[in-house]
Short mmCIF file of C-alpha atoms in Angstrom, two decimals:
data_model
loop_
_atom_site.label_atom_id
_atom_site.label_comp_id
_atom_site.label_asym_id
_atom_site.label_seq_id
_atom_site.Cartn_x
_atom_site.Cartn_y
_atom_site.Cartn_z
CA UNK A 796 -0.21 15.70 -26.11
CA UNK A 797 -1.02 12.92 -25.30
CA UNK A 798 -3.64 11.44 -22.24
CA UNK A 799 -1.50 9.89 -19.84
CA UNK A 800 -3.89 7.31 -17.50
CA UNK A 801 -2.08 6.43 -14.15
CA UNK A 802 -4.13 4.28 -11.21
CA UNK A 803 -3.23 3.41 -7.92
CA UNK A 804 -5.51 0.02 -6.66
CA UNK A 805 -6.12 -0.31 -3.65
CA UNK A 806 -7.07 -4.44 -2.51
CA UNK A 807 -9.30 -4.42 0.30
CA UNK A 808 -12.07 -6.72 1.78
CA UNK A 809 -15.13 -5.66 3.66
CA UNK A 810 -14.17 -4.60 7.37
CA UNK A 811 -16.69 -7.54 8.41
CA UNK A 812 -16.43 -8.76 11.40
CA UNK A 813 -14.71 -12.53 11.82
CA UNK A 814 -13.40 -11.94 8.05
CA UNK A 815 -11.02 -9.45 8.55
CA UNK A 816 -7.71 -9.43 10.61
CA UNK A 817 -8.72 -12.27 12.93
CA UNK A 818 -5.35 -13.04 13.81
CA UNK A 819 -5.76 -10.42 16.06
CA UNK A 820 -8.65 -12.03 17.96
CA UNK A 821 -8.52 -13.58 21.29
CA UNK A 822 -9.91 -16.54 19.77
CA UNK A 823 -6.62 -16.78 17.53
CA UNK A 824 -3.77 -15.51 20.12
CA UNK A 825 -4.82 -11.83 19.46
CA UNK A 826 -6.55 -9.49 22.41
CA UNK A 827 -9.41 -8.22 19.83
CA UNK A 828 -12.63 -9.00 19.33
CA UNK A 829 -13.77 -9.69 15.89
CA UNK A 830 -15.72 -6.28 16.17
CA UNK A 831 -12.09 -4.87 17.56
CA UNK A 832 -10.68 -5.60 14.51
CA UNK A 833 -12.80 -5.39 11.61
CA UNK A 834 -12.98 -1.20 13.39
CA UNK A 835 -9.23 -1.02 13.46
CA UNK A 836 -8.69 -2.85 10.13
CA UNK A 837 -11.59 0.12 8.72
CA UNK A 838 -9.27 2.71 9.57
CA UNK A 839 -6.39 1.33 8.55
CA UNK A 840 -7.90 1.00 4.85
CA UNK A 841 -9.26 4.98 5.42
CA UNK A 842 -5.97 6.14 6.43
CA UNK A 843 -4.38 4.14 3.79
CA UNK A 844 -6.65 5.48 1.35
CA UNK A 845 -6.35 9.41 2.62
CA UNK A 846 -2.23 8.87 2.46
CA UNK A 847 -2.58 7.91 -1.20
CA UNK A 848 -5.45 10.56 -2.78
CA UNK A 849 -3.26 13.01 -0.84
CA UNK A 850 -0.22 11.55 -3.08
CA UNK A 851 -1.98 11.82 -6.40
CA UNK A 852 -3.45 15.11 -5.54
CA UNK A 853 -0.03 15.98 -5.23
CA UNK A 854 1.23 14.80 -8.76
CA UNK A 855 -1.81 15.49 -10.23
CA UNK A 856 -1.06 19.39 -9.17
CA UNK A 857 2.19 19.42 -10.45
CA UNK A 858 1.12 17.79 -14.00
CA UNK A 859 -1.45 20.49 -13.64
CA UNK A 860 1.07 23.19 -13.39
CA UNK A 861 3.82 21.73 -15.67
CA UNK A 862 1.04 21.79 -18.37
CA UNK A 863 -0.38 25.66 -17.31
CA UNK A 864 3.63 26.51 -18.70
CA UNK A 865 4.21 24.01 -21.65
CA UNK A 866 0.53 23.84 -22.74
CA UNK A 867 2.08 21.09 -25.54
CA UNK A 868 3.15 18.66 -22.36
CA UNK A 869 1.19 15.21 -22.01
CA UNK A 870 -1.76 15.63 -19.74
CA UNK A 871 -1.79 13.27 -16.81
CA UNK A 872 -4.36 11.84 -14.65
CA UNK A 873 -4.72 10.42 -11.52
CA UNK A 874 -7.02 8.00 -10.54
CA UNK A 875 -7.80 5.89 -7.60
CA UNK A 876 -9.81 2.15 -7.78
CA UNK A 877 -10.44 -0.24 -4.89
CA UNK A 878 -10.54 -3.82 -5.60
CA UNK A 879 -13.01 -6.48 -3.99
CA UNK A 880 -13.88 -9.83 -4.39
CA UNK A 881 -15.92 -11.37 -4.50
CA UNK A 882 -18.73 -9.74 -6.47
CA UNK A 883 -20.75 -10.04 -4.02
CA UNK A 884 -19.10 -7.88 -1.49
CA UNK A 885 -18.83 -5.02 -4.20
CA UNK A 886 -22.00 -3.39 -2.09
CA UNK A 887 -20.58 -3.30 1.23
CA UNK A 888 -17.74 -2.04 -0.23
CA UNK A 889 -18.99 0.63 -1.20
CA UNK A 890 -21.19 1.48 1.53
CA UNK A 891 -18.12 1.76 3.47
CA UNK A 892 -16.22 3.79 1.66
CA UNK A 893 -19.58 6.20 1.59
CA UNK A 894 -19.02 6.76 5.14
CA UNK A 895 -16.75 9.02 4.22
CA UNK A 896 -16.39 12.78 2.78
CA UNK A 897 -13.12 11.68 0.17
CA UNK A 898 -10.84 14.44 -2.20
CA UNK A 899 -11.21 12.13 -5.51
CA UNK A 900 -13.49 9.71 -6.89
CA UNK A 901 -13.20 6.02 -6.39
CA UNK A 902 -13.53 3.76 -9.04
CA UNK A 903 -14.90 -0.08 -7.84
CA UNK A 904 -13.96 -2.74 -9.37
CA UNK A 905 -14.00 -6.88 -8.64
CA UNK A 906 -11.08 -9.10 -9.37
CA UNK A 907 -11.50 -12.71 -9.45
CA UNK A 908 -8.81 -16.21 -10.05
CA UNK A 909 -7.97 -19.36 -8.69
CA UNK A 910 -5.08 -17.83 -6.41
CA UNK A 911 -4.28 -14.92 -5.41
CA UNK A 912 -1.83 -14.19 -8.58
CA UNK A 913 -4.27 -14.90 -10.96
CA UNK A 914 -6.65 -11.74 -8.63
CA UNK A 915 -4.01 -9.86 -9.09
CA UNK A 916 -3.35 -10.27 -12.10
CA UNK A 917 -7.37 -9.67 -13.09
CA UNK A 918 -7.49 -6.92 -11.31
CA UNK A 919 -3.88 -4.87 -13.10
CA UNK A 920 -5.79 -5.98 -16.54
CA UNK A 921 -8.97 -4.96 -16.24
CA UNK A 922 -7.49 -1.40 -15.89
CA UNK A 923 -4.87 -1.98 -17.85
CA UNK A 924 -7.65 -2.50 -20.93
CA UNK A 925 -9.34 0.53 -19.53
CA UNK A 926 -6.38 2.42 -20.90
CA UNK A 927 -4.16 2.94 -18.00
CA UNK A 928 -0.58 3.47 -18.66
CA UNK A 929 1.23 2.19 -14.83
CA UNK A 930 -0.68 0.90 -11.44
CA UNK A 931 0.62 1.97 -8.37
CA UNK A 932 -0.71 -0.86 -5.77
CA UNK A 933 -1.08 -1.30 -2.04
CA UNK A 934 -2.32 -2.79 0.36
CA UNK A 935 -5.07 -1.63 2.77
CA UNK A 936 -3.63 -2.53 6.01
CA UNK A 937 -0.62 -0.25 6.21
CA UNK A 938 -0.36 2.73 8.51
CA UNK A 939 2.97 3.24 8.62
CA UNK A 940 3.18 4.42 4.24
CA UNK A 941 4.92 7.13 3.87
CA UNK A 942 2.76 8.96 1.15
CA UNK A 943 6.21 9.60 -0.77
CA UNK A 944 5.87 6.24 -1.38
CA UNK A 945 2.51 6.58 -3.57
CA UNK A 946 4.40 9.60 -4.90
CA UNK A 947 7.74 8.17 -5.75
CA UNK A 948 6.55 5.29 -6.97
CA UNK A 949 4.90 6.95 -10.33
CA UNK A 950 7.16 8.72 -10.69
CA UNK A 951 10.08 6.16 -11.10
CA UNK A 952 7.72 4.38 -13.59
CA UNK A 953 7.75 7.50 -15.28
CA UNK A 954 11.50 8.26 -15.73
CA UNK A 955 11.49 4.56 -16.72
CA UNK A 956 8.94 5.06 -19.87
CA UNK A 957 10.56 8.55 -20.33
CA UNK A 958 14.14 8.32 -19.30
CA UNK A 959 14.98 5.56 -19.95
CA UNK A 960 13.03 4.62 -22.55
CA UNK A 961 11.84 0.71 -21.66
CA UNK A 962 8.91 -0.24 -18.56
CA UNK A 963 9.77 -1.13 -15.38
CA UNK A 964 8.61 -1.87 -11.89
CA UNK A 965 8.43 -0.46 -8.73
CA UNK A 966 8.75 -2.24 -4.98
CA UNK A 967 8.13 -1.81 -1.55
CA UNK A 968 8.49 -5.14 1.08
CA UNK A 969 7.13 -5.94 3.72
CA UNK A 970 8.48 -7.19 6.83
CA UNK A 971 8.30 -10.80 5.63
CA UNK A 972 9.59 -11.37 2.47
CA UNK A 973 6.18 -9.97 0.86
CA UNK A 974 5.20 -6.78 -0.38
CA UNK A 975 2.99 -3.22 0.61
CA UNK A 976 3.66 -1.84 -2.55
CA UNK A 977 3.86 -3.13 -5.84
CA UNK A 978 3.61 -1.26 -9.74
CA UNK A 979 4.18 -1.57 -12.75
CA UNK A 980 3.48 0.05 -16.53
CA UNK A 981 0.83 -1.90 -18.96
CA UNK A 982 4.32 -3.28 -21.00
CA UNK A 983 5.93 -3.72 -18.15
CA UNK A 984 6.83 -7.69 -19.05
CA UNK A 985 5.81 -9.20 -15.71
CA UNK A 986 2.82 -10.52 -14.26
CA UNK A 987 2.39 -12.16 -10.81
CA UNK A 988 1.93 -15.38 -11.72
CA UNK A 989 4.20 -17.95 -8.94
CA UNK A 990 4.56 -14.55 -7.26
CA UNK A 991 1.95 -15.62 -4.17
CA UNK A 992 1.07 -18.64 -5.04
CA UNK A 993 4.23 -21.02 -5.61
CA UNK A 994 5.22 -24.39 -4.37
CA UNK A 995 8.32 -24.11 -4.08
CA UNK A 996 8.69 -21.57 -0.73
CA UNK A 997 10.07 -18.58 -3.05
CA UNK A 998 9.14 -15.53 -1.08
CA UNK A 999 6.85 -12.75 -2.94
CA UNK A 1000 9.97 -10.29 -3.28
CA UNK A 1001 12.49 -12.75 -4.76
CA UNK A 1002 10.10 -14.02 -7.62
CA UNK A 1003 9.51 -10.71 -8.13
CA UNK A 1004 13.59 -10.14 -8.61
CA UNK A 1005 13.31 -13.71 -10.65
CA UNK A 1006 10.90 -11.47 -12.80
CA UNK A 1007 13.00 -8.06 -12.84
CA UNK A 1008 16.42 -10.21 -13.41
CA UNK A 1009 14.95 -12.57 -16.58
CA UNK A 1010 13.49 -9.92 -17.69
CA UNK A 1011 16.69 -7.19 -17.87
CA UNK A 1012 13.96 -4.28 -15.71
CA UNK A 1013 14.37 -1.20 -14.16
CA UNK A 1014 13.25 -1.50 -10.91
CA UNK A 1015 13.11 1.36 -8.02
CA UNK A 1016 13.04 -0.15 -4.64
CA UNK A 1017 11.61 1.55 -1.23
CA UNK A 1018 11.63 0.65 2.70
CA UNK A 1019 9.90 -1.86 3.80
CA UNK A 1020 6.11 -1.28 5.34
CA UNK A 1021 4.68 -3.37 7.83
CA UNK A 1022 1.72 -4.76 7.11
CA UNK A 1023 -0.69 -5.91 10.18
CA UNK A 1024 -1.35 -9.62 10.79
CA UNK A 1025 -1.61 -10.56 14.70
CA UNK A 1026 -0.42 -8.63 17.96
CA UNK A 1027 3.44 -9.08 17.08
CA UNK A 1028 2.96 -6.78 13.94
CA UNK A 1029 0.39 -4.36 15.66
CA UNK A 1030 2.89 -3.81 18.52
CA UNK A 1031 5.58 -2.70 16.12
CA UNK A 1032 3.18 -0.17 14.29
CA UNK A 1033 1.94 1.16 17.98
CA UNK A 1034 5.13 2.27 18.21
CA UNK A 1035 6.08 3.85 14.98
CA UNK A 1036 2.42 5.57 14.43
CA UNK A 1037 3.54 7.31 17.70
CA UNK A 1038 6.22 8.08 16.51
CA UNK A 1039 5.40 9.85 13.13
CA UNK A 1040 2.73 11.75 14.92
CA UNK A 1041 5.54 13.36 16.86
CA UNK A 1042 8.05 13.57 13.49
CA UNK A 1043 4.11 15.17 11.71
CA UNK A 1044 4.89 18.08 14.35
CA UNK A 1045 7.83 19.12 12.72
CA UNK A 1046 8.02 16.99 8.69
CA UNK A 1047 5.16 18.77 6.94
CA UNK A 1048 5.59 16.45 4.68
CA UNK A 1049 4.54 13.07 6.91
CA UNK A 1050 1.20 11.87 6.55
CA UNK A 1051 -0.29 11.34 10.10
CA UNK A 1052 -2.93 8.25 10.36
CA UNK A 1053 -4.99 10.17 12.77
CA UNK A 1054 -7.96 8.03 12.52
CA UNK A 1055 -5.69 5.10 13.59
CA UNK A 1056 -3.47 6.49 16.46
CA UNK A 1057 -6.95 8.39 17.97
CA UNK A 1058 -8.83 4.23 18.04
CA UNK A 1059 -4.99 3.14 19.89
CA UNK A 1060 -5.46 5.89 22.31
CA UNK A 1061 -9.21 5.11 23.04
CA UNK A 1062 -7.87 1.10 22.91
CA UNK A 1063 -5.94 2.58 25.93
CA UNK A 1064 -3.29 0.13 24.21
CA UNK A 1065 0.13 0.29 25.24
CA UNK A 1066 3.64 -1.47 24.19
CA UNK A 1067 6.45 -3.29 25.84
CA UNK A 1068 9.36 -5.40 25.93
CA UNK A 1069 10.93 -7.80 28.19
CA UNK A 1070 14.08 -6.95 29.45
CA UNK A 1071 17.28 -7.22 27.90
CA UNK A 1072 19.55 -7.68 30.18
CA UNK A 1073 20.50 -11.28 28.93
CA UNK A 1074 22.00 -8.79 25.42
CA UNK A 1075 23.81 -6.03 27.22
CA UNK A 1076 27.34 -6.52 25.98
CA UNK A 1077 28.34 -6.58 29.41
CA UNK A 1078 32.57 -6.86 28.69
CA UNK A 1079 31.33 -2.67 28.30
CA UNK A 1080 29.46 -2.00 31.43
CA UNK A 1081 31.46 -0.32 34.29
CA UNK A 1082 31.67 -2.60 37.05
#
């Protein structure tokens, strides 16, 4: 019997006006004040963390039940990490999370480096050095993230290790060829160098694929999760969130991001599209 530690990692800045979601503000083509943009980001972060913790709790319950049925089974532990930068922001992050009564302990770290790739590698390295077997990382600005993505990400990494006897990687893209979820194991022969910071224009998702091909690694792909950077992204998310809210009445496993939905309602945000009369297949329209 072995203790196999698994980590969920959220990268985040503190929700400070003028620091987060600036492309949603009026000064940059959006329609929010800096304070509203910061509030929106904070609520996104809370909902993402809530969904992630529910997924981890479900995984933990499954593993605990398996050990109760078979005392010789490996013991699994799922932990939740938040990483921020620079180190001076750490207390602000703790204060932000301290406003909510969370169902799990939160482990805080700070990441550093010259590039975003360095920051990713630094955070992953710190957690792996603590004896964790696998890490799944998600962004804090993806309120439409299904909690099933987190559950399945850990399940696939475990399957690669135990079933295929080789480490692997899990990925979910965002809407712009980047990534909203990425995870791998301590012995997966990849890092993040050249992924988010490269000089040849290769999208992050393609950069990961190149590493996967180079090492012939097994990979699990999940449906895209859109992050929210500008007002077009927000409009898409608002429509999806309202659909998720309705679906949640009938799909018990769907996580409904109620904090963000409440904010949308309070803000009175509506979504509209221009008439598409120029795009209809005219030959099929009744005369």
